[in-house]
Tab-separated table of C-alpha atoms in Angstrom:
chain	number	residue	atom	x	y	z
A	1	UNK	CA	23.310	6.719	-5.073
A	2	UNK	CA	19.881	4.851	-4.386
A	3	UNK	CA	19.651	2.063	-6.618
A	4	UNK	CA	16.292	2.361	-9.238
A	5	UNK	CA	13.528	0.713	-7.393
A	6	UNK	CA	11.251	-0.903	-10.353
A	7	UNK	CA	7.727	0.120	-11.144
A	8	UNK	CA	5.229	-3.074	-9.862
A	9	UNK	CA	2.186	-0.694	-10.509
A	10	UNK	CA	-0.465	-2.371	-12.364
A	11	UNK	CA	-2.186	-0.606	-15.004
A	12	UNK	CA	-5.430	0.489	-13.589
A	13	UNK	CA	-4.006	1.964	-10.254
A	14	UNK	CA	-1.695	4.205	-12.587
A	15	UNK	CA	-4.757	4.991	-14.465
A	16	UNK	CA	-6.558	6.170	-11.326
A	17	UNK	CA	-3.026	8.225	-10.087
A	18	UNK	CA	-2.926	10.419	-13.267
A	19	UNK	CA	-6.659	11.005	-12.982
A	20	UNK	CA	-5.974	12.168	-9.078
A	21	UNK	CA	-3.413	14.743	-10.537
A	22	UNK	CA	-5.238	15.927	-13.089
A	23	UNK	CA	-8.099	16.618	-10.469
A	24	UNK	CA	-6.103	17.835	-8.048
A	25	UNK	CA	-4.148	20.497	-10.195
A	26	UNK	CA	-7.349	21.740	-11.586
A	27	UNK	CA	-7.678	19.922	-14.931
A	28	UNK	CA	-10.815	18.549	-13.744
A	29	UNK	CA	-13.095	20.682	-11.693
A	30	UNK	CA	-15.505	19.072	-9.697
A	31	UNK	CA	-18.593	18.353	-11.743
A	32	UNK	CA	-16.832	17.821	-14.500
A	33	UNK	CA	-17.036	14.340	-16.789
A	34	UNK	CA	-14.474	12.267	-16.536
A	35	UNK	CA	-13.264	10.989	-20.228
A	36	UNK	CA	-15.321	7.525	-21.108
A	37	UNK	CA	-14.469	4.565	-20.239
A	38	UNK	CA	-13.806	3.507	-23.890
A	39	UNK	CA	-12.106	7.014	-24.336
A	40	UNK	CA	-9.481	5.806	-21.329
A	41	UNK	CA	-9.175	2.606	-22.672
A	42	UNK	CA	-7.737	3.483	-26.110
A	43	UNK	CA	-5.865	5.980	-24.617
A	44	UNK	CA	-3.875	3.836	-22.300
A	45	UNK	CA	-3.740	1.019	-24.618
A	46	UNK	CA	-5.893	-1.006	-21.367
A	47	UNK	CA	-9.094	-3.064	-21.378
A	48	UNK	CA	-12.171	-1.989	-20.611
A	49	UNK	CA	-12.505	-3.909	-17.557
A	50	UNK	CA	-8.609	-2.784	-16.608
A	51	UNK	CA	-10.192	0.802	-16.728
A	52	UNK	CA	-13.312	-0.022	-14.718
A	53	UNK	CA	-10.975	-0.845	-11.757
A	54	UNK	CA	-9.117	1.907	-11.626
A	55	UNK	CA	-12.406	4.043	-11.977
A	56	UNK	CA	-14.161	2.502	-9.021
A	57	UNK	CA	-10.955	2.674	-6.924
A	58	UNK	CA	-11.344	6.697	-7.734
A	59	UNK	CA	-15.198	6.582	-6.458
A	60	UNK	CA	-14.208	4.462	-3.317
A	61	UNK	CA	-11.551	7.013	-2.645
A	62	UNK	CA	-13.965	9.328	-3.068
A	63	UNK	CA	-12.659	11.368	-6.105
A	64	UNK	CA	-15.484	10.556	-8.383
A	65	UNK	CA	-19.025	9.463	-8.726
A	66	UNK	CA	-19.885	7.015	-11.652
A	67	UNK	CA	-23.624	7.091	-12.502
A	68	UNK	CA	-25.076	4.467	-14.553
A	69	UNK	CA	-25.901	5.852	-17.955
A	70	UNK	CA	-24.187	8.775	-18.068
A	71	UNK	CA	-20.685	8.108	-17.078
A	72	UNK	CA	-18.045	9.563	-14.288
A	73	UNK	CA	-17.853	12.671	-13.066
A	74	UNK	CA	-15.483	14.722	-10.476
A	75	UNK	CA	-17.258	14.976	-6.755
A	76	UNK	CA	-17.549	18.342	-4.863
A	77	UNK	CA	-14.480	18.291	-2.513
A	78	UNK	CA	-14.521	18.131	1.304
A	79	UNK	CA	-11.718	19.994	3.758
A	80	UNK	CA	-12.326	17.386	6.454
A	81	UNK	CA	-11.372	14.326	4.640
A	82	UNK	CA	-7.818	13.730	4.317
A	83	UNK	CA	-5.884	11.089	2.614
A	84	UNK	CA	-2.521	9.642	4.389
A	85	UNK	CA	0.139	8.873	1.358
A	86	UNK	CA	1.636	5.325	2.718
A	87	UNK	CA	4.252	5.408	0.038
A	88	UNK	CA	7.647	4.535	1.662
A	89	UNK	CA	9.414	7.701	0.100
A	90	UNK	CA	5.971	9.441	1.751
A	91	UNK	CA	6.358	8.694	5.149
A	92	UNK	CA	10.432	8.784	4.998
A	93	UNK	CA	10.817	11.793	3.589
A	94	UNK	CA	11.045	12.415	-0.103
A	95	UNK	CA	13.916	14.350	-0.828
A	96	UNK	CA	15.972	11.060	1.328
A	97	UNK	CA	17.591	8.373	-1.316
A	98	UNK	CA	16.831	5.292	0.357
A	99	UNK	CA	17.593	1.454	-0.138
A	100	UNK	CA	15.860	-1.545	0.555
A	101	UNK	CA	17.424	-5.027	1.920
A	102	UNK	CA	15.321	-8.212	2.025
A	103	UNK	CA	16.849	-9.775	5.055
A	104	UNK	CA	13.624	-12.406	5.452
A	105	UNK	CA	11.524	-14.651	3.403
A	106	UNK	CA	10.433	-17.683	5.366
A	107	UNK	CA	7.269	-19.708	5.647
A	108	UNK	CA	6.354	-20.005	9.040
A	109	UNK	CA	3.349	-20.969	11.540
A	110	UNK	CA	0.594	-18.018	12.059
A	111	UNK	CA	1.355	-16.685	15.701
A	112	UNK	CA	-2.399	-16.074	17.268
A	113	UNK	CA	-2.603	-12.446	16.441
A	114	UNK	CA	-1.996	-12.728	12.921
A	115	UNK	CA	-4.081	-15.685	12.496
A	116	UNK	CA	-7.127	-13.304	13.970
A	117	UNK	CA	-5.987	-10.626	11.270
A	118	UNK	CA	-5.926	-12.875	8.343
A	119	UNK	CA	-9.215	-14.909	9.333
A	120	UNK	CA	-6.300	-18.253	10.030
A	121	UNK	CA	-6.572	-21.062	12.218
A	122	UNK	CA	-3.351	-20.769	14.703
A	123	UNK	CA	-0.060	-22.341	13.702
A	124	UNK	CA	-1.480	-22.113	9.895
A	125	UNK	CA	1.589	-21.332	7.679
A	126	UNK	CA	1.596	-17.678	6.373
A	127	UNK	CA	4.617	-16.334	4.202
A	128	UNK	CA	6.463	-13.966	6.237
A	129	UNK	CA	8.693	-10.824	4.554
A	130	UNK	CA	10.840	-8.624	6.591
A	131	UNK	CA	11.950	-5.869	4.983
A	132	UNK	CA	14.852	-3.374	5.961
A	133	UNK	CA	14.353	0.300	4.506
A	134	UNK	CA	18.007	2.217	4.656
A	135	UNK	CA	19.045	5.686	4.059
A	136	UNK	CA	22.714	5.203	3.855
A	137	UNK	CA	23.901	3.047	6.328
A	138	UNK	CA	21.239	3.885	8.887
A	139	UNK	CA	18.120	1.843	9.615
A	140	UNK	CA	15.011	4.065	8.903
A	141	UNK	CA	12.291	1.341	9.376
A	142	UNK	CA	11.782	-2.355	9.399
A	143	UNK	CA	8.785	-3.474	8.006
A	144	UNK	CA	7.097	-6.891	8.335
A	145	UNK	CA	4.700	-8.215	5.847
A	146	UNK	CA	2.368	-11.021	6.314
A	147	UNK	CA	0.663	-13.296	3.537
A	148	UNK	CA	-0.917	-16.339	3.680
A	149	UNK	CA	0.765	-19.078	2.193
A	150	UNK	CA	-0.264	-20.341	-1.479
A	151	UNK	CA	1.817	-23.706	-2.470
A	152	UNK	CA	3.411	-23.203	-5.827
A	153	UNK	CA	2.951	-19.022	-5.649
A	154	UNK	CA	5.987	-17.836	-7.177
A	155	UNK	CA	8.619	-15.637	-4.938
A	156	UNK	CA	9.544	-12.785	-6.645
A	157	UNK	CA	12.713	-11.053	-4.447
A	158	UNK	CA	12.976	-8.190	-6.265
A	159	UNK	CA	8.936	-7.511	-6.071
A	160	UNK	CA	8.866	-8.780	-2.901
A	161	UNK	CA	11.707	-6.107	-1.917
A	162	UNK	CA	10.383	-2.951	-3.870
A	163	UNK	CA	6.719	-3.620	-4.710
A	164	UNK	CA	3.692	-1.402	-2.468
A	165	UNK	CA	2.047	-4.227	0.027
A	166	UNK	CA	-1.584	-3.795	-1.973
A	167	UNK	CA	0.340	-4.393	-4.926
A	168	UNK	CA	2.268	-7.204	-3.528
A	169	UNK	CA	-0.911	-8.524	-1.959
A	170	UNK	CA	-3.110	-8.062	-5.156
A	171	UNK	CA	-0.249	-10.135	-7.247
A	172	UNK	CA	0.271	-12.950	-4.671
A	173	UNK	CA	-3.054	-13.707	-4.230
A	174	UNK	CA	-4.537	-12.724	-7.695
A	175	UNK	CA	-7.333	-11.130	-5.858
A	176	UNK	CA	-8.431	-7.552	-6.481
A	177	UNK	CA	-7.848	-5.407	-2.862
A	178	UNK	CA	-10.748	-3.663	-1.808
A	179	UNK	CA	-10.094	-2.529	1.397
A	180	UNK	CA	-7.392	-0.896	3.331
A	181	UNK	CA	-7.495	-0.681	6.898
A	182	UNK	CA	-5.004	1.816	8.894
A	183	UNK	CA	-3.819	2.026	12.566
A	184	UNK	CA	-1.224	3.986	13.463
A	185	UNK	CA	0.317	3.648	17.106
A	186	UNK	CA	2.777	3.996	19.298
A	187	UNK	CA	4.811	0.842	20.546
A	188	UNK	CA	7.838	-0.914	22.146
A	189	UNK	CA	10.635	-3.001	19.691
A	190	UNK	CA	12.563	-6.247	21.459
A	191	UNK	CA	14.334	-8.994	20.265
A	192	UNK	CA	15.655	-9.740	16.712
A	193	UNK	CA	13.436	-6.285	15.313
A	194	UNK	CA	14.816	-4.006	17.444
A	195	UNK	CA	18.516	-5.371	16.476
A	196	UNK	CA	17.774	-5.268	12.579
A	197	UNK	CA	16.582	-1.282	13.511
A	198	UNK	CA	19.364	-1.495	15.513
A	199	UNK	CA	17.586	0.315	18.051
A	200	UNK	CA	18.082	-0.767	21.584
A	201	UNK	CA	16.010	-3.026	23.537
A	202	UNK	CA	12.402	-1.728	24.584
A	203	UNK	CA	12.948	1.514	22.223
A	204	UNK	CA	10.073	3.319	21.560
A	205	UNK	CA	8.851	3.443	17.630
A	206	UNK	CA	6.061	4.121	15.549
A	207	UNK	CA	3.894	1.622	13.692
A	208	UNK	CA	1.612	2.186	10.636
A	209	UNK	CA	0.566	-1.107	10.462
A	210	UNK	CA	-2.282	-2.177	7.478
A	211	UNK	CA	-4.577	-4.895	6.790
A	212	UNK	CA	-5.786	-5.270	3.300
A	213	UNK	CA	-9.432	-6.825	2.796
A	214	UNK	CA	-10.555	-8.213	-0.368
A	215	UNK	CA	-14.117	-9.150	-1.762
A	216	UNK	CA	-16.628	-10.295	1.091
A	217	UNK	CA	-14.266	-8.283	3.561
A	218	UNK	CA	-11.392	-11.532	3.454
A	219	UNK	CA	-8.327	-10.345	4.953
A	220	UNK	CA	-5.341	-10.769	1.987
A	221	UNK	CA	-2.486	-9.654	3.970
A	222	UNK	CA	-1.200	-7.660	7.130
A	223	UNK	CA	1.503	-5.756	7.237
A	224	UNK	CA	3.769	-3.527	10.547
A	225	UNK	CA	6.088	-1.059	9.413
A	226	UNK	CA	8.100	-0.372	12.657
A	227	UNK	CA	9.720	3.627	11.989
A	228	UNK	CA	12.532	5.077	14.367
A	229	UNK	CA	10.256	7.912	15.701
A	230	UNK	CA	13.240	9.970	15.336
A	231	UNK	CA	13.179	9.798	11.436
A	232	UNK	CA	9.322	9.289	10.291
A	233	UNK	CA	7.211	11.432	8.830
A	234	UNK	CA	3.197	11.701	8.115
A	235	UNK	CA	1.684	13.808	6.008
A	236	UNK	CA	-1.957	13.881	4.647
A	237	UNK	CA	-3.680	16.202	2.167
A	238	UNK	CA	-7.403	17.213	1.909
A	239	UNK	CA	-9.219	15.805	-1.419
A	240	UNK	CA	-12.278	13.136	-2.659
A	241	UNK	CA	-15.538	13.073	-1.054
C-alpha cells in the first residue's frame, strides 16, 4: 500500500481547483459570475487577499476574467488551448500507487546551466533535491529540483519529498509564483541518475523539466523530472481562454 502523501496545498490554489471543477462540470457556464470575493472568503474561512490570489491565478490560466467594478466572471472556452496536468500521479498514471524516496538534499555550487536558469553567478550555492518516484520496487522517474540557497530556510523532508515544486518553490522562497515555464524533450541519462533510475548507461528518457518565474520574471526554482519512456504518460485537456 502507498503510504498517504500529505496535502502542502496552500489555500488559495485549492480555492482556484474547486472553482476549475465547478467550471468544468458545468456549474459555471461561461459568462457566468463567479461568487464575490467577500462571498469566497467567508466561505472558505480565507482572507480577502488569500482569495484574490487564487482568483488571478484562474484569469492567468485563463478560466476567468475579473473586471474592475463588477467582479469575476467565467470566459468563453477555446478547443485549441490545452492545459498539461504536471501532477506526479498525472503524468505516472493515476490508477498506479506510487512512493516517494528522498535520496538527496545537499547544498552545492550552481553548475553553469543552472546558474543561467536561475539568473546565478556560476559556482553560487543552490539547494539541490533529488527525488526518487517508485511504483513498487521499480524506478518510475527521478526528479531533480533546484532552489537557490536561503541561509537559515528551514528543510522540511517530508515537504520537500511530497510537496508540488510551485508549492515547494512558493514556501521556500516566500515569494508568490507567477510563472511556469514548460519544455518537454527527449534526452540521454549517465552517471549516478541513470543508476538511481536504474536504467543503463546512455538510456534514452523523457524530461518535463520547469522553471518557475516570480514577480519581475525572477527565476525561483528549476526543476528535471527524468521519466523511463517506457512508463510515462501525458495527457492534456482543452479549457480557459
Amino acid at each position: 500500500m502507498a503510504e498517504a502523501r500529505p496535502d502542502f496545498t496552500p489555500a488559495y490554489f485549492r480555492l482556484a481547483q474547486d472553482i476549475k471543477v465547478r467550471i468544468e462540470n458545468g456549474d459555471l457556464a461561461p459568462g457566468e459570475r463567479v461568487p464575490s470575493t467577500s462571498e469566497l472568503a467567508r466561505e472558505y474561512g480565507i482572507s480577502h487577499m488569500t482569495v484574490r490570489r487564487g482568483l488571478e491565478l484562474l484569469e492567468r490560466e485563463g478560466y476567468i476574467q475579473m473586471v474592475q467594478g463588477k467582479g469575476s466572471f467565467v470566459a468563453q472556452r477555446h478547443m485549441d488551448f490545452l492545459v498539461l496536468d504536471l501532477r506526479e500521479n498525472d503524468i505516472l498514471g493515476e490508477s498506479r500507487n506510487y512512493r516517494v524516496e528522498l535520496r538527496e538534499v545537499e547544498v552545492v555550487a550552481a553548475d553553469g546551466e543552472t546558474a543561467a536558469r536561475l539568473d546565478l553567478r556560476p559556482k553560487d550555492t543552490v539547494l539541490r533535491i533529488k527525488r526518487v518516484v517508485f511504483s513498487a520496487s521499480t524506478p518510475l522517474a527521478l526528479d531533480v529540483r533546484i532552489l537557490p540557497y536561503i541561509k537559515g530556510a528551514p528543510v522540511l523532508e517530508r515537504e520537500i519529498a511530497y510537496a508540488a515544486f510551485p508549492d515547494l518553490v512558493a514556501r521556500h522562497t516566500e515569494l508568490n509564483p507567477i510563472r511556469n515555464i514548460l519544455e518537454i524533450y527527449a534526452t540521454t541519462i549517465s552517471g549516478e541518475n541513470a543508476r538511481q533510475l536504474k536504467v543503463r548507461q546512455g538510456a534514452h528518457v523523457l524530461c518535463v523539466e520547469q522553471v518557475i518565474q516570480g514577480p519581475g520574471n525572477r527565476p525561483l526554482g528549476c526543476s528535471r523530472m527524468y521519466c523511463r519512456e517506457e512508463k510515462v504518460r501525458l495527457r492534456a485537456v482543452s479549457q480557459g481562454r
